Coordinates of C-alpha atoms in Angstrom, one line a residue:
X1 CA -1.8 -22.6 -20.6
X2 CA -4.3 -25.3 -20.3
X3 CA -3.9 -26.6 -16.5
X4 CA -3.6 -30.5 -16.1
X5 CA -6.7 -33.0 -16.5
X6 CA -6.3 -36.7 -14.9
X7 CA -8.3 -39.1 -16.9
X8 CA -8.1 -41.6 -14.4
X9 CA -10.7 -43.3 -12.4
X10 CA -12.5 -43.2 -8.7
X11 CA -10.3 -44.2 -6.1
X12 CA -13.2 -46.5 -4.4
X13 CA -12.0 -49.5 -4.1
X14 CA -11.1 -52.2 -1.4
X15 CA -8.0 -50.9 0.7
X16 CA -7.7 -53.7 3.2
X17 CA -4.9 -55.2 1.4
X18 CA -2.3 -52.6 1.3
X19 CA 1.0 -52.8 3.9
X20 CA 2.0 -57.0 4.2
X21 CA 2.9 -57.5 0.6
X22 CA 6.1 -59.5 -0.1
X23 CA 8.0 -58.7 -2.7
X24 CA 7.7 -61.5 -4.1
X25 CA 3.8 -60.2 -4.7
X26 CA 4.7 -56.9 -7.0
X27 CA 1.9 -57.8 -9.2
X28 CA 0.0 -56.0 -6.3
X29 CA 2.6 -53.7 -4.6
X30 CA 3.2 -50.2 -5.1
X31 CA 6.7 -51.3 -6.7
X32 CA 4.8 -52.1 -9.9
X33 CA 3.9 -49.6 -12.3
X34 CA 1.0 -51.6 -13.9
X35 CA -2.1 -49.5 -14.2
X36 CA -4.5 -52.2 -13.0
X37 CA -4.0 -51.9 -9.3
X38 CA -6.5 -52.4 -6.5
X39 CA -5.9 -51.8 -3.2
X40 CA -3.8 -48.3 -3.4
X41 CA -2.8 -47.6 0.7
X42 CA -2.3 -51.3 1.6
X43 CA -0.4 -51.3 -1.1
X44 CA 1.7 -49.1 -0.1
X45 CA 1.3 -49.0 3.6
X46 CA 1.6 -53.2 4.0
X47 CA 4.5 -53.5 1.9
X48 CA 8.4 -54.6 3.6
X49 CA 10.5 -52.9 2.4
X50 CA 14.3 -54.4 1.5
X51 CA 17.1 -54.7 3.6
X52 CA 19.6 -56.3 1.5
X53 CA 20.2 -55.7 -2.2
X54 CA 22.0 -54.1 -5.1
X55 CA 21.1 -52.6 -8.2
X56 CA 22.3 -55.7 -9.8
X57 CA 19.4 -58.1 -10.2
X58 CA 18.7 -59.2 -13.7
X59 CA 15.0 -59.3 -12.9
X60 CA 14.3 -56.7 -10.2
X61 CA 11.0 -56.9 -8.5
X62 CA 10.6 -53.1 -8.4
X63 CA 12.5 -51.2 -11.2
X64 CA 12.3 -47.3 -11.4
X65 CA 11.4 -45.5 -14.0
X66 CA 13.9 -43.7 -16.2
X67 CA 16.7 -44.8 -13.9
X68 CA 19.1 -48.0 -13.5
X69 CA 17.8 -49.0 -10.4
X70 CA 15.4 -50.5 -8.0
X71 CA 12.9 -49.6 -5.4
X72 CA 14.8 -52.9 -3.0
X73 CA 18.1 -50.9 -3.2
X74 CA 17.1 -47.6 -2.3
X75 CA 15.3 -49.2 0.4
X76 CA 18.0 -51.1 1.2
X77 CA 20.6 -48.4 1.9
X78 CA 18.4 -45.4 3.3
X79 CA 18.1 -46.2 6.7
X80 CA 22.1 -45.8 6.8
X81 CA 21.8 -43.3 4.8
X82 CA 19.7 -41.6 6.5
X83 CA 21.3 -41.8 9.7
X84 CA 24.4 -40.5 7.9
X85 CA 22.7 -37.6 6.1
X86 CA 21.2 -36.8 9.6
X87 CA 24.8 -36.5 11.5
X88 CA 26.0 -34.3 8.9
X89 CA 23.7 -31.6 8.7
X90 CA 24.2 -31.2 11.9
X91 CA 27.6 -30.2 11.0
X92 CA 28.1 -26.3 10.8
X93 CA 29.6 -26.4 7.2
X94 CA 26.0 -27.9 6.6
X95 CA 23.8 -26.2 9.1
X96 CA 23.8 -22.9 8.1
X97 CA 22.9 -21.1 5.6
X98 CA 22.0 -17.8 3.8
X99 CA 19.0 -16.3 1.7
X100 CA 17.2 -13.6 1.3
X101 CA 13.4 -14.6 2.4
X102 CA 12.0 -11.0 1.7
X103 CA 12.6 -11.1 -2.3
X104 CA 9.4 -9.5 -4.1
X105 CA 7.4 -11.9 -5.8
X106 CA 8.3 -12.1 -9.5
X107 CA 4.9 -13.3 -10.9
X108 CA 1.9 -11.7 -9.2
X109 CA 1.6 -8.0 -7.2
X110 CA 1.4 -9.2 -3.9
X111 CA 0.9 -12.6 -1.7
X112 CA -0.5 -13.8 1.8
X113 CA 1.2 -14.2 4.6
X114 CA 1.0 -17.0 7.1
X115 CA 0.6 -15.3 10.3
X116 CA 0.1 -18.8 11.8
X117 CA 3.1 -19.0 14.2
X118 CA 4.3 -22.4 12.9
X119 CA 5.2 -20.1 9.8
X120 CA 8.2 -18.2 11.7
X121 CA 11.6 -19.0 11.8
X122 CA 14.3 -17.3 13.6
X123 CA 17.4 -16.0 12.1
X124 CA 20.7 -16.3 13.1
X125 CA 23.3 -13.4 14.2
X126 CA 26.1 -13.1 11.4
X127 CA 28.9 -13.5 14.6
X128 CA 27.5 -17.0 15.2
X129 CA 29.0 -17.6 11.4
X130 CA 32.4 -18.4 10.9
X131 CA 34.4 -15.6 9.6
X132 CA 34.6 -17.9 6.2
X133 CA 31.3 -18.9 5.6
X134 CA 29.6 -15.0 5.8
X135 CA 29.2 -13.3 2.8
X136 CA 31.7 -10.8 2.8
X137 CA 34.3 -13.5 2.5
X138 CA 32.2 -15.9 0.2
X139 CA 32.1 -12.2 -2.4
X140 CA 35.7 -12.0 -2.4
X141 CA 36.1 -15.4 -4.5
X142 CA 37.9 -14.7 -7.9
X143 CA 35.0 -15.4 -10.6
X144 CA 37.2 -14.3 -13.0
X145 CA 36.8 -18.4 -14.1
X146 CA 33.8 -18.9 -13.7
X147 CA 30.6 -18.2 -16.1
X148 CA 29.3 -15.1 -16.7
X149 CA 26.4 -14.5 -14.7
X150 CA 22.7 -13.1 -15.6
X151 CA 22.0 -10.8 -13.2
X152 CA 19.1 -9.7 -11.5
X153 CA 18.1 -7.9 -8.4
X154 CA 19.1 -10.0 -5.8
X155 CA 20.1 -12.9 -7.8
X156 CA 21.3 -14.3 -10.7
X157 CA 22.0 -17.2 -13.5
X158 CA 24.6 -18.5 -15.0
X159 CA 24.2 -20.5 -18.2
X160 CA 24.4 -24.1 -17.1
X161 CA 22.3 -22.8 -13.9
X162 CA 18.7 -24.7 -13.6
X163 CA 17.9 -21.7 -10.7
X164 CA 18.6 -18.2 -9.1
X165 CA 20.9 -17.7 -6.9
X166 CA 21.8 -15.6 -4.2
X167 CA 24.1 -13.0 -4.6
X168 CA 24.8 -12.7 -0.8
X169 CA 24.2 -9.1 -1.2
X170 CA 21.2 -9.2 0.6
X171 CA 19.6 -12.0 3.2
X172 CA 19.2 -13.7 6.9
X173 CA 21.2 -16.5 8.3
X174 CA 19.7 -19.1 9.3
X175 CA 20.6 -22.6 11.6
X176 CA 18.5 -25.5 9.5
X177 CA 19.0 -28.2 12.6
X178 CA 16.7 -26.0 14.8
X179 CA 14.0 -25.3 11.5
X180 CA 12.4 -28.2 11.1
X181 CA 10.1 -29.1 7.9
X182 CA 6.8 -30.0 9.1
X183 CA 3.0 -28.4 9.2
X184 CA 2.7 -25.1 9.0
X185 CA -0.8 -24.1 8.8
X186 CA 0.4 -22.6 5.7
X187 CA -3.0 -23.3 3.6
X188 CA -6.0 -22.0 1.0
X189 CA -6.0 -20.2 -1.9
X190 CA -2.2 -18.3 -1.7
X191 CA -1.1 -22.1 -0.9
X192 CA -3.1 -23.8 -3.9
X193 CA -1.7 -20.9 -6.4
X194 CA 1.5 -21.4 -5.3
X195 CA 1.3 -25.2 -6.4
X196 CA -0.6 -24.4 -9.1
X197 CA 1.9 -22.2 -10.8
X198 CA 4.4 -24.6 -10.1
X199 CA 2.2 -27.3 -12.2
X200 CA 2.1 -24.8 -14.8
X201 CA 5.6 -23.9 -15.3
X202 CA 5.5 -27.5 -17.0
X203 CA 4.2 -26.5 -20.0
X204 CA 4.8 -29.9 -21.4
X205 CA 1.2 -30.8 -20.1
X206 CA 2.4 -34.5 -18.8
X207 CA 0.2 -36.1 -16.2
X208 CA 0.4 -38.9 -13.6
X209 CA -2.0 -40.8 -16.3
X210 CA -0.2 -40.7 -19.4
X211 CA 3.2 -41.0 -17.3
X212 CA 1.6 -44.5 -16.3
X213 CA -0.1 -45.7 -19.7
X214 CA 3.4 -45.2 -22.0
X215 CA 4.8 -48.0 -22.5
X216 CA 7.8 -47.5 -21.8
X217 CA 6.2 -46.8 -18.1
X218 CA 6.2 -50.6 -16.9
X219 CA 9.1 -52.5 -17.6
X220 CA 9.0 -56.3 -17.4
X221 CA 12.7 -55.9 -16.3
X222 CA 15.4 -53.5 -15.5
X223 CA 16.7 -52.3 -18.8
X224 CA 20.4 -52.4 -19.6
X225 CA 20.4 -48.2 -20.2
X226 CA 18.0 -45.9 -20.4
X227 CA 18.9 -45.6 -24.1
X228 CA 16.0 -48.6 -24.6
X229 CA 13.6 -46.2 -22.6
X230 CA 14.4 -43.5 -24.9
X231 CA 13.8 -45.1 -27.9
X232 CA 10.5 -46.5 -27.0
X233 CA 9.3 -43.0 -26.0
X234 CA 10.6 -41.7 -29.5
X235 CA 9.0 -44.7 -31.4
X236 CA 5.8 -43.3 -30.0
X237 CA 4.9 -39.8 -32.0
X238 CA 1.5 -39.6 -29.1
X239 CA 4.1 -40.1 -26.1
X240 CA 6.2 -37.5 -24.3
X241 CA 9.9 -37.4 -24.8
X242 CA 11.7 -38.7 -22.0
X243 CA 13.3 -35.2 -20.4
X244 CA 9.6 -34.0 -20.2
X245 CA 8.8 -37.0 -18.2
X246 CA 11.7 -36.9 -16.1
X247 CA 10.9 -33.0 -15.6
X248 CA 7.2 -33.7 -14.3
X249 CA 8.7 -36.9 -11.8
X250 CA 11.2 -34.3 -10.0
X251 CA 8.3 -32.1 -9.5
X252 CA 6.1 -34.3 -8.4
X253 CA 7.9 -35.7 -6.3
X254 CA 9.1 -32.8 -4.4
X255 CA 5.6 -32.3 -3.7
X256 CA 5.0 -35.4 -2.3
X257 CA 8.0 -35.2 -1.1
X258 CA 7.3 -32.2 1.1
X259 CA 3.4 -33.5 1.5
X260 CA 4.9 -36.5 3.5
X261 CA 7.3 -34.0 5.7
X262 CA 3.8 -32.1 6.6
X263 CA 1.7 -35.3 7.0
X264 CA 4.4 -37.0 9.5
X265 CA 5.4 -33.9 12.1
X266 CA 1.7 -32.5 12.1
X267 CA 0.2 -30.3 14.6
X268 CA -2.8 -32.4 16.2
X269 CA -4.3 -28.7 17.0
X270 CA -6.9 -29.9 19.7
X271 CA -4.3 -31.5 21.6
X272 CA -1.4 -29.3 20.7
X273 CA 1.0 -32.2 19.8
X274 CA 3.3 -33.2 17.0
X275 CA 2.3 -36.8 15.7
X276 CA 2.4 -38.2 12.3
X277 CA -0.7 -37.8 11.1
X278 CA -1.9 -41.2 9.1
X279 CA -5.1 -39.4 7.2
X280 CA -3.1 -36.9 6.3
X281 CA -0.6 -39.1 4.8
X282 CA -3.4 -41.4 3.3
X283 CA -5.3 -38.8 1.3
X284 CA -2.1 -37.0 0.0
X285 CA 0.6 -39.7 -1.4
X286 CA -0.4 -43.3 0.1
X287 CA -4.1 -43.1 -2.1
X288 CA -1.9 -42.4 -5.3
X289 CA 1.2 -45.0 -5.1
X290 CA 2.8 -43.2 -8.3
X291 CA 3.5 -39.7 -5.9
X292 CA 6.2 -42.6 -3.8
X293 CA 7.4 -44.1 -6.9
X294 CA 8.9 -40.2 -7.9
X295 CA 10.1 -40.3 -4.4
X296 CA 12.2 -42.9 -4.6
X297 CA 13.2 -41.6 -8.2
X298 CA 14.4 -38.1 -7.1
X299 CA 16.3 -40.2 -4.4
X300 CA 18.1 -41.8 -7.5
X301 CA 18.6 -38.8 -9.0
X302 CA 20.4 -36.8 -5.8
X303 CA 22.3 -39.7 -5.2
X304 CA 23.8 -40.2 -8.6
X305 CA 24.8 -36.6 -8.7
X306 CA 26.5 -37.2 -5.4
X307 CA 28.2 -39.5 -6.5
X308 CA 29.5 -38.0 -9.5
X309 CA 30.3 -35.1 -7.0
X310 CA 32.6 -37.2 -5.6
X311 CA 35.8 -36.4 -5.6
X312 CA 34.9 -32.6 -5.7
X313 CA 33.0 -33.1 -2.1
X314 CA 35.8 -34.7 -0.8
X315 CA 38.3 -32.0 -1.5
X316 CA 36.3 -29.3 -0.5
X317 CA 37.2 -27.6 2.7
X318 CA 34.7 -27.8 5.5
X319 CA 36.8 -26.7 8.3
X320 CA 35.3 -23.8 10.5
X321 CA 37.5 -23.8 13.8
X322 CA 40.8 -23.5 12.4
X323 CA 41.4 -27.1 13.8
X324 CA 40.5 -29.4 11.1
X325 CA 38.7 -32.0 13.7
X326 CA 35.5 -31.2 12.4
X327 CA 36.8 -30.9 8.9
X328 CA 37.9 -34.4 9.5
X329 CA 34.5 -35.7 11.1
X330 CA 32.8 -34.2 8.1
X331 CA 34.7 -35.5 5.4
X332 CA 34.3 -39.4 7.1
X333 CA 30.5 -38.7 7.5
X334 CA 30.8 -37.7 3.6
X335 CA 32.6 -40.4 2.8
X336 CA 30.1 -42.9 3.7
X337 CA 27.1 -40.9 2.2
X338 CA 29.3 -40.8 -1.4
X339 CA 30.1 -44.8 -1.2
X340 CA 26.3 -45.3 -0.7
X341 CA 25.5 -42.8 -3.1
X342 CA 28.1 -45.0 -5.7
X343 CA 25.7 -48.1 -4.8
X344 CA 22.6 -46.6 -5.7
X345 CA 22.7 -43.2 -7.5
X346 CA 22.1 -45.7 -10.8
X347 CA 20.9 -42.7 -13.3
X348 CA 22.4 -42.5 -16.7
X349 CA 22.3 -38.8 -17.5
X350 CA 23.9 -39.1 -20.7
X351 CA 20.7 -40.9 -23.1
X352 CA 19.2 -37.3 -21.5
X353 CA 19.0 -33.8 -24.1
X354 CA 20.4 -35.6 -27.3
X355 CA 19.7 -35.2 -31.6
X356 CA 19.4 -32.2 -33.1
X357 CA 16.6 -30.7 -30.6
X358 CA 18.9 -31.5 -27.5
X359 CA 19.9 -27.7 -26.9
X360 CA 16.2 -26.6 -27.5
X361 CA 14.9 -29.0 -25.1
X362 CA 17.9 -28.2 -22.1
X363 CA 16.8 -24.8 -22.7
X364 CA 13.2 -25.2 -22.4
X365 CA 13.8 -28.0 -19.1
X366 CA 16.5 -24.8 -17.6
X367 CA 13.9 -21.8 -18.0
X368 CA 11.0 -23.5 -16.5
X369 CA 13.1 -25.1 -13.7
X370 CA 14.4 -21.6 -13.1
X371 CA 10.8 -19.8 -12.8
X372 CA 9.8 -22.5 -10.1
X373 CA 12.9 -21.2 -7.9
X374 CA 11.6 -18.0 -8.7
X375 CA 8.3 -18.9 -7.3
X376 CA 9.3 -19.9 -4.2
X377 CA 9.4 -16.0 -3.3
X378 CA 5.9 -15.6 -3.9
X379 CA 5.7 -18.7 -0.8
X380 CA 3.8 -16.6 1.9
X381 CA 5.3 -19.0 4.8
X382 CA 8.2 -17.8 6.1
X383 CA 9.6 -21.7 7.1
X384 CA 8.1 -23.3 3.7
X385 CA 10.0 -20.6 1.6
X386 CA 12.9 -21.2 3.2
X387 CA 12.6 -25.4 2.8
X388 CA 11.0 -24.5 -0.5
X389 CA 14.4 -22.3 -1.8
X390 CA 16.7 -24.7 -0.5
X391 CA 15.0 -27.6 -1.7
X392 CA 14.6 -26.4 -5.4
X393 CA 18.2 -25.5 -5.6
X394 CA 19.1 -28.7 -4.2
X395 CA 17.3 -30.3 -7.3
X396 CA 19.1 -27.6 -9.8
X397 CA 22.2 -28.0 -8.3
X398 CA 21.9 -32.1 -9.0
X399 CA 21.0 -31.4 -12.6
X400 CA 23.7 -28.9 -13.1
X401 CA 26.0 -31.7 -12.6
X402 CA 24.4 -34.7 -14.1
X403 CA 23.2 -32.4 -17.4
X404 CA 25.7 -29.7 -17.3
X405 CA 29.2 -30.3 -16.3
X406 CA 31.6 -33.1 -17.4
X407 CA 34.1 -35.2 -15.8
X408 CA 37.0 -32.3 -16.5
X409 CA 34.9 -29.5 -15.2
X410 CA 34.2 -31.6 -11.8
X411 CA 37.9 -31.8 -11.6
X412 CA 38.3 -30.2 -7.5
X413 CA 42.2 -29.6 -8.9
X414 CA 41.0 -27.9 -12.0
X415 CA 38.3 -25.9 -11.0
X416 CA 37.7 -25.6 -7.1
X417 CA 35.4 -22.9 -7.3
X418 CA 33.0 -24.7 -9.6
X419 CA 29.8 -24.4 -6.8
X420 CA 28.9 -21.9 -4.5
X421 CA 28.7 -23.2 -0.8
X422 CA 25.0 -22.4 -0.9
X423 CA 24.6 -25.3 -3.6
X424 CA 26.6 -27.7 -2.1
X425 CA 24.6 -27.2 1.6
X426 CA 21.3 -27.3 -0.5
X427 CA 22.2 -30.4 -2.1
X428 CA 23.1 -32.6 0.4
X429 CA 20.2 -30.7 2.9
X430 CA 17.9 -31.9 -0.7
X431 CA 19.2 -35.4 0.2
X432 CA 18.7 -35.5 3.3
X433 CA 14.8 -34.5 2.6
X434 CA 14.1 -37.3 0.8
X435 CA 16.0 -40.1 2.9
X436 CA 13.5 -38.6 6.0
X437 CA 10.5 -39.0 3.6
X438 CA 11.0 -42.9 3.0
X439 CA 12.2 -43.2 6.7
X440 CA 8.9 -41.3 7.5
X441 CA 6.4 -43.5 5.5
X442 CA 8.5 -46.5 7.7
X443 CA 6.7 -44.8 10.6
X444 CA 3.0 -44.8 9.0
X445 CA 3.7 -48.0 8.1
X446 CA 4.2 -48.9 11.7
X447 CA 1.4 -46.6 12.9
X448 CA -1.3 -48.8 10.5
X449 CA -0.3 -52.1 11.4
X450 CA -0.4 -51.2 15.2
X451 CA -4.2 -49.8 14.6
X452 CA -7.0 -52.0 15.0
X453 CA -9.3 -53.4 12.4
X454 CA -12.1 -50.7 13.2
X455 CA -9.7 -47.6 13.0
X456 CA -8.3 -48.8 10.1
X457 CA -11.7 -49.5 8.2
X458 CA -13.1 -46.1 9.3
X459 CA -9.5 -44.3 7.5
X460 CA -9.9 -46.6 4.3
X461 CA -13.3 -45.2 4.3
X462 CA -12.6 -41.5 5.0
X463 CA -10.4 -42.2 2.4
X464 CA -12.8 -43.3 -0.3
X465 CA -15.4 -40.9 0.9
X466 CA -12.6 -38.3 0.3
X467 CA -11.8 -39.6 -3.2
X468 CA -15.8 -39.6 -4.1
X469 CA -16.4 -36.2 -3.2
X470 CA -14.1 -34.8 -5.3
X471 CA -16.4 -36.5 -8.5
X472 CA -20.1 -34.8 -9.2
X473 CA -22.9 -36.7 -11.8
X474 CA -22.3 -35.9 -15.4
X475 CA -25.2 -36.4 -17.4
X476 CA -25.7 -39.5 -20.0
X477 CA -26.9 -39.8 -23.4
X478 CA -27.5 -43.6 -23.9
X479 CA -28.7 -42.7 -27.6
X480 CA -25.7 -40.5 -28.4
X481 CA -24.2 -41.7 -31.4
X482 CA -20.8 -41.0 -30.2
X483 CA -18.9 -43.7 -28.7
X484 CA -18.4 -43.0 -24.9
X485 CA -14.6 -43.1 -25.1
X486 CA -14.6 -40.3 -27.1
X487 CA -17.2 -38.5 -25.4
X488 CA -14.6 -39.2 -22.2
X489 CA -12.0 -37.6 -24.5
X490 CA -14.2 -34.4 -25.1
X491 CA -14.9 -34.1 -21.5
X492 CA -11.5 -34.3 -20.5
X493 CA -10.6 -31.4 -22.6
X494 CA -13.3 -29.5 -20.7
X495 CA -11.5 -29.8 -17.7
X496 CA -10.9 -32.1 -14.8
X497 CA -13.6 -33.1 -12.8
X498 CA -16.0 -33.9 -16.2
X499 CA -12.6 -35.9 -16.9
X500 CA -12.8 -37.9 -13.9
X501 CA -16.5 -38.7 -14.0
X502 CA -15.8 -39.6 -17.6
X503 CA -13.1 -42.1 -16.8
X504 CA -15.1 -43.2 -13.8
X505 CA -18.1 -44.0 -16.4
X506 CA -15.9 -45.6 -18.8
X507 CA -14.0 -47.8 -16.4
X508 CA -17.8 -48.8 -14.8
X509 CA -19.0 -49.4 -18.5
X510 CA -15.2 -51.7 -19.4
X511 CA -15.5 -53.3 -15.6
X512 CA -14.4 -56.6 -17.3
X513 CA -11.7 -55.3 -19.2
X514 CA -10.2 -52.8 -16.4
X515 CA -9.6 -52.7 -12.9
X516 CA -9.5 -49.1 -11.4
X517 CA -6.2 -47.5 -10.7
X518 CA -7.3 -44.9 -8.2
X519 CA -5.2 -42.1 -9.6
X520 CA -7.6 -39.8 -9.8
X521 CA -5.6 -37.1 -7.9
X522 CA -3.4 -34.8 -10.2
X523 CA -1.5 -32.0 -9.4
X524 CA -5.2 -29.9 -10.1
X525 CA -6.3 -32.0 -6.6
X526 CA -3.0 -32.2 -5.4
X527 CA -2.4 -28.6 -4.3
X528 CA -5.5 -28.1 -3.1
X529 CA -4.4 -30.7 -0.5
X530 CA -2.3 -28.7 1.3

């Protein structure tokens, strides 16, 4: 498969604007999904977040994508949610958990391994594990309801799985409150492939570009279903339908996602402390505003699943003593997460995998979905395979329910044994992932505006010096008789550096017309950033 190629111009432009932008100002904030945006990390590092809000404004300042809500009410809500999610994986129905780390990679012969030793984790002894939780208990459960399972070594499927599973025949235990996701040192080429077979698994070819120019990509307001979004992408026979788009956002923004966790617990290696790291988070989300926007919108997306998880979650028992106090503590902290998840999990799954190619597409979405769970044991990092596993089946899990299972099937009466613990830690540790990651770009937020003028200059240049070097000279033909556009569309199917020289030529030649977006930085430059 063809990898992706970013038509999008140089990120060089003024970034002194970025981080004190009302709301009121979304013509320039990060909130808005307009193209023509200068300024990219002030934009995203000046700007104040909400406090108050719900996704009921007629006009929102900052609608997402694809979903029924807003950037102000996720913004809203995730400090308590955070602070929530944060007490109750604590818990030890949601601290531990089992997998097997030492799978053999599907997809290639063999893979590096990190022998950096921010890469190990240590495992847990099975008698720290209550008696319910281990895996000779969990394999007693009757499946004689459940689905029939694909089986493989190790793992399996079940039809209205997006991933593998465990089969708890094999694996470690592990405590996730002491395995923090942060820098590894985990880097070069086994990293990059690792990303870039990820990218590749969506064979849709979408890109951060043409995610951005459809136009159902910048809503004047919040539409009243995502029905309105699905016709408009349908209307257009050159635009992706709306499931691949939704497909690339969850992937993207698990990466950028995960890039944030790395940028804001980082290693300062001369000093040997753990600091965010603003540079780090600069060059690898804050320079491309759209890799936040699919943030937020997985956040919608967890949270909307949660809360259609509801009742199930609350039923399920969590006790591990015997005593039913922590059962109890659990099920209040759950309780709070769910009612917040009810305010702003605004995703309407149903205008998803409909007419008469609905089963081929769910099919399609499932089997590439699965391979990136599968690629997660060809992660040569001991701690980013193990953040990496639990984090994609996290996502699956979500879509399972939102996609997958109806109102009667989430019935806790009527089928109790409708997840495996392993998916219901994963998704609410998933959750939890990406309430940190907006929590953490609240701290570089804070770590700009207490840097001074200079400091700040010199990263906005580093920055820009960053974004240049990636772009070489292409040559010029002023007495070609092709236009220049197209000769920008010939380059760009060449691949994508001549792709972003080509935009950067076209958007110099259309300066009136244009003003440069700075999203250069596609997946192809996005895993080779970590």
């Amino acid at each position: 498969m063809r990898g992706f190629h970013y038509c999008a111009p140089s990120l060089a432009v003024p970034l002194a604007l970025f981080f004190s932008l009302s709301l009121a100002n979304t013509h320039s904030s990060f909130l808005s999904d307009s193209l023509v945006r200068k300024g990219q990390v002030q934009t995203v590092l000046e700007h104040q977040p909400a406090r108050e809000t719900e996704c009921q404004n007629s006009r929102p300042t900052g609608p997402i994508e694809t979903t029924l809500c807003d950037y102000e009410t996720v913004e809203s809500v995730n400090e308590e949610l955070h602070s929530s999610l944060s007490s109750l994986v604590k818990t030890p129905f949601f601290k531990y958990f089992q997998v097997d780390l030492y799978r053999d990679c599907p997809f290639w012969p063999e893979h590096g391994y990190c022998s950096d030793p921010g890469c190990a984790i240590n495992t847990l002894d099975e008698r720290d594990v209550p008696i319910k939780w281990r895996a000779e208990t969990l394999s007693k459960v009757d499946l004689s309801s459940i689905e029939k399972r694909h089986e493989l070594p190790g793992c399996y499927y079940r039809d209205s799985d997006f991933c593998f599973l465990d089969d708890n025949t094999e694996g470690d235990y592990f405590d996730l409150s002491t395995i923090p996701e942060r820098f590894t040192g985990y880097a070069g080429p086994d990293a990059h492939k690792i990303w870039r077979s990820i990218y590749e698994e969506n064979c849709f070819g979408l890109s951060e570009l043409n995610l951005m120019t459809g136009k159902s990509a910048a809503p004047v307001s919040l539409p009243d279903s995502m029905t309105e979004v699905l016709r408009e992408d349908r209307q257009q026979s050159n635009e992706q339908c709306l499931e691949k788009r939704v497909y690339y956002k969850i992937i993207s923004g698990l990466h950028a996602s995960i890039s944030t966790h790395i940028c804001h617990d980082y290693l300062n290696q001369t000093t040997g402390e753990w600091a965010p790291n603003l540079q780090c988070f600069v060059s690898r989300v804050a320079s491309h505003p759209e890799r936040l926007q699919y943030i937020y919108f997985n956040t919608v997306l967890l949270l909307r699943a949660v809360a259609r998880l509801g009742p199930y979650l609350s039923a399920y028992d969590y006790c591990s003593t015997g005593t039913h106090e922590d059962d109890a503590e659990t099920l209040a902290t759950l309780s709070n997460i769910i009612r917040i998840a009810k305010v702003a999990g605004k995703f309407d799954e149903t205008v998803l995998f409909r007419g008469e190619e609905a089963n081929i597409v769910k099919e399609e979405f499932k089997t590439h979905f699965r391979n990136v769970t599968r690629i997660m044991d060809c992660v040569g990092c001991d701690k980013c395979r193990l953040w990496g596993k639990i984090q994609t089946t996290g996502i699956a899990t979500a879509m399972k329910i939102l996609f997958e299972l109806d109102e009667k099937t989430l019935d806790p009466h009527a089928n109790a044994n409708l997840l495996q613990r392993s998916e219901v830690v994963a998704l609410i540790n998933t959750l939890h992932r990406f309430a940190e990651s907006l929590e953490a770009v609240n701290d570089f937020r804070r770590v700009w505006h207490n840097m001074s003028s200079v400091d700040s200059e010199q990263l906005i240049v580093e920055a820009e010096n960053a974004a240049s070097g990636r772009v070489n000279p292409i040559p010029s033909d002023p007495e070609s008789p092709v236009p220049l556009f197209e000769q920008a569309m010939a380059l760009c199917e060449e691949g994508t550096i001549n792709c972003l020289n080509a935009a950067k030529r076209v958007a110099s030649r259309f300066s009136s017309l244009f003003a440069l977006s700075g999203k250069e930085g596609g997946p192809d430059v996005m895993y080779k950033e970590l």
